[in-house]
């Protein structure tokens, strides 16, 4: 199941290994707000307020933390436009777009199967 490291930084990548850096990637992308924020940016740049409206239930603090983590990972870019008040947009990078596709499948699967998962309650 493991694969060789493309950068040469490690012998191999194995998400099941406790110390593999893949775990950090999985943790970031498996986070509910990360997966939803990436989905909300699939069609292009979005302002913070628009993201907050789409991601119902997220607090400004958690959204800010999520966007910072995605930006630090290279999945999201943040552009500040000179205006009063400042105009800030968030957009997926090429790497972010590559993560968006499998996450879209996960969101679609959840919507299709939620009734089956909780049918016995």
JSON list of N, CA and C in Angstrom, two decimals, residues 1 6 9 25 27 33 38 41 47 53 55 61 72-73 78 80 83 99-100 103 106 109-110 114 119:
[
{"chain": "A", "resi": 1, "resn": "UNK", "atom": "N", "xyz": [0.81, -1.20, 0.00]},
{"chain": "A", "resi": 1, "resn": "UNK", "atom": "CA", "xyz": [0.00, 0.00, 0.00]},
{"chain": "A", "resi": 1, "resn": "UNK", "atom": "C", "xyz": [0.85, 1.26, 0.00]},
{"chain": "A", "resi": 6, "resn": "UNK", "atom": "N", "xyz": [8.16, 10.92, -3.73]},
{"chain": "A", "resi": 6, "resn": "UNK", "atom": "CA", "xyz": [8.51, 11.62, -4.97]},
{"chain": "A", "resi": 6, "resn": "UNK", "atom": "C", "xyz": [9.60, 12.66, -4.77]},
{"chain": "A", "resi": 9, "resn": "UNK", "atom": "N", "xyz": [12.58, 12.82, 0.15]},
{"chain": "A", "resi": 9, "resn": "UNK", "atom": "CA", "xyz": [12.73, 13.17, 1.56]},
{"chain": "A", "resi": 9, "resn": "UNK", "atom": "C", "xyz": [12.60, 11.97, 2.48]},
{"chain": "A", "resi": 25, "resn": "UNK", "atom": "N", "xyz": [-1.40, 15.31, 6.12]},
{"chain": "A", "resi": 25, "resn": "UNK", "atom": "CA", "xyz": [-2.20, 15.65, 4.95]},
{"chain": "A", "resi": 25, "resn": "UNK", "atom": "C", "xyz": [-3.61, 15.08, 5.11]},
{"chain": "A", "resi": 27, "resn": "UNK", "atom": "N", "xyz": [-5.12, 14.30, 7.88]},
{"chain": "A", "resi": 27, "resn": "UNK", "atom": "CA", "xyz": [-5.80, 15.03, 8.95]},
{"chain": "A", "resi": 27, "resn": "UNK", "atom": "C", "xyz": [-6.37, 16.36, 8.45]},
{"chain": "A", "resi": 33, "resn": "UNK", "atom": "N", "xyz": [-14.39, 21.11, 8.03]},
{"chain": "A", "resi": 33, "resn": "UNK", "atom": "CA", "xyz": [-14.38, 22.47, 7.49]},
{"chain": "A", "resi": 33, "resn": "UNK", "atom": "C", "xyz": [-13.42, 22.62, 6.33]},
{"chain": "A", "resi": 38, "resn": "UNK", "atom": "N", "xyz": [-12.88, 23.77, 0.73]},
{"chain": "A", "resi": 38, "resn": "UNK", "atom": "CA", "xyz": [-12.32, 23.45, -0.59]},
{"chain": "A", "resi": 38, "resn": "UNK", "atom": "C", "xyz": [-13.44, 23.32, -1.61]},
{"chain": "A", "resi": 41, "resn": "UNK", "atom": "N", "xyz": [-14.81, 26.61, -2.82]},
{"chain": "A", "resi": 41, "resn": "UNK", "atom": "CA", "xyz": [-13.93, 27.40, -3.68]},
{"chain": "A", "resi": 41, "resn": "UNK", "atom": "C", "xyz": [-13.70, 26.76, -5.05]},
{"chain": "A", "resi": 47, "resn": "UNK", "atom": "N", "xyz": [-14.80, 35.43, -1.32]},
{"chain": "A", "resi": 47, "resn": "UNK", "atom": "CA", "xyz": [-14.48, 36.30, -0.19]},
{"chain": "A", "resi": 47, "resn": "UNK", "atom": "C", "xyz": [-14.86, 35.59, 1.11]},
{"chain": "A", "resi": 53, "resn": "UNK", "atom": "N", "xyz": [-21.06, 32.35, 4.72]},
{"chain": "A", "resi": 53, "resn": "UNK", "atom": "CA", "xyz": [-22.48, 32.12, 4.43]},
{"chain": "A", "resi": 53, "resn": "UNK", "atom": "C", "xyz": [-22.72, 30.72, 3.87]},
{"chain": "A", "resi": 55, "resn": "UNK", "atom": "N", "xyz": [-20.74, 28.03, 4.31]},
{"chain": "A", "resi": 55, "resn": "UNK", "atom": "CA", "xyz": [-20.39, 27.03, 5.32]},
{"chain": "A", "resi": 55, "resn": "UNK", "atom": "C", "xyz": [-21.18, 27.29, 6.60]},
{"chain": "A", "resi": 61, "resn": "UNK", "atom": "N", "xyz": [-13.73, 32.39, 13.74]},
{"chain": "A", "resi": 61, "resn": "UNK", "atom": "CA", "xyz": [-12.43, 31.94, 14.24]},
{"chain": "A", "resi": 61, "resn": "UNK", "atom": "C", "xyz": [-12.02, 30.62, 13.58]},
{"chain": "A", "resi": 72, "resn": "UNK", "atom": "N", "xyz": [-1.21, 27.55, 4.31]},
{"chain": "A", "resi": 72, "resn": "UNK", "atom": "CA", "xyz": [0.12, 27.08, 4.69]},
{"chain": "A", "resi": 72, "resn": "UNK", "atom": "C", "xyz": [0.49, 25.79, 3.97]},
{"chain": "A", "resi": 73, "resn": "UNK", "atom": "N", "xyz": [-0.50, 24.95, 3.71]},
{"chain": "A", "resi": 73, "resn": "UNK", "atom": "CA", "xyz": [-0.27, 23.68, 3.02]},
{"chain": "A", "resi": 73, "resn": "UNK", "atom": "C", "xyz": [-0.13, 23.87, 1.51]},
{"chain": "A", "resi": 78, "resn": "UNK", "atom": "N", "xyz": [-4.34, 33.35, -0.90]},
{"chain": "A", "resi": 78, "resn": "UNK", "atom": "CA", "xyz": [-5.06, 34.50, -0.32]},
{"chain": "A", "resi": 78, "resn": "UNK", "atom": "C", "xyz": [-4.57, 35.74, -1.04]},
{"chain": "A", "resi": 80, "resn": "UNK", "atom": "N", "xyz": [-5.04, 39.90, -1.31]},
{"chain": "A", "resi": 80, "resn": "UNK", "atom": "CA", "xyz": [-5.57, 41.12, -0.71]},
{"chain": "A", "resi": 80, "resn": "UNK", "atom": "C", "xyz": [-5.54, 42.21, -1.76]},
{"chain": "A", "resi": 83, "resn": "UNK", "atom": "N", "xyz": [-8.18, 48.29, -1.04]},
{"chain": "A", "resi": 83, "resn": "UNK", "atom": "CA", "xyz": [-9.48, 48.96, -1.02]},
{"chain": "A", "resi": 83, "resn": "UNK", "atom": "C", "xyz": [-9.79, 49.30, 0.43]},
{"chain": "A", "resi": 99, "resn": "UNK", "atom": "N", "xyz": [-6.99, 18.31, -4.97]},
{"chain": "A", "resi": 99, "resn": "UNK", "atom": "CA", "xyz": [-7.62, 17.74, -3.77]},
{"chain": "A", "resi": 99, "resn": "UNK", "atom": "C", "xyz": [-9.14, 17.85, -3.84]},
{"chain": "A", "resi": 100, "resn": "UNK", "atom": "N", "xyz": [-9.64, 18.83, -4.58]},
{"chain": "A", "resi": 100, "resn": "UNK", "atom": "CA", "xyz": [-11.08, 19.07, -4.63]},
{"chain": "A", "resi": 100, "resn": "UNK", "atom": "C", "xyz": [-11.85, 17.90, -5.24]},
{"chain": "A", "resi": 103, "resn": "UNK", "atom": "N", "xyz": [-12.43, 15.01, -2.78]},
{"chain": "A", "resi": 103, "resn": "UNK", "atom": "CA", "xyz": [-13.30, 15.49, -1.71]},
{"chain": "A", "resi": 103, "resn": "UNK", "atom": "C", "xyz": [-14.73, 15.67, -2.20]},
{"chain": "A", "resi": 106, "resn": "UNK", "atom": "N", "xyz": [-16.39, 12.41, -1.94]},
{"chain": "A", "resi": 106, "resn": "UNK", "atom": "CA", "xyz": [-16.74, 12.11, -0.56]},
{"chain": "A", "resi": 106, "resn": "UNK", "atom": "C", "xyz": [-18.01, 12.85, -0.14]},
{"chain": "A", "resi": 109, "resn": "UNK", "atom": "N", "xyz": [-20.95, 11.22, -1.89]},
{"chain": "A", "resi": 109, "resn": "UNK", "atom": "CA", "xyz": [-21.25, 9.93, -1.26]},
{"chain": "A", "resi": 109, "resn": "UNK", "atom": "C", "xyz": [-22.02, 10.13, 0.03]},
{"chain": "A", "resi": 110, "resn": "UNK", "atom": "N", "xyz": [-21.60, 11.11, 0.83]},
{"chain": "A", "resi": 110, "resn": "UNK", "atom": "CA", "xyz": [-22.28, 11.40, 2.10]},
{"chain": "A", "resi": 110, "resn": "UNK", "atom": "C", "xyz": [-23.74, 11.80, 1.86]},
{"chain": "A", "resi": 114, "resn": "UNK", "atom": "N", "xyz": [-26.51, 9.18, 3.42]},
{"chain": "A", "resi": 114, "resn": "UNK", "atom": "CA", "xyz": [-26.82, 9.57, 4.79]},
{"chain": "A", "resi": 114, "resn": "UNK", "atom": "C", "xyz": [-28.08, 8.86, 5.31]},
{"chain": "A", "resi": 119, "resn": "UNK", "atom": "N", "xyz": [-30.59, 4.97, 9.00]},
{"chain": "A", "resi": 119, "resn": "UNK", "atom": "CA", "xyz": [-31.95, 4.43, 8.82]},
{"chain": "A", "resi": 119, "resn": "UNK", "atom": "C", "xyz": [-32.49, 3.77, 10.08]}
]
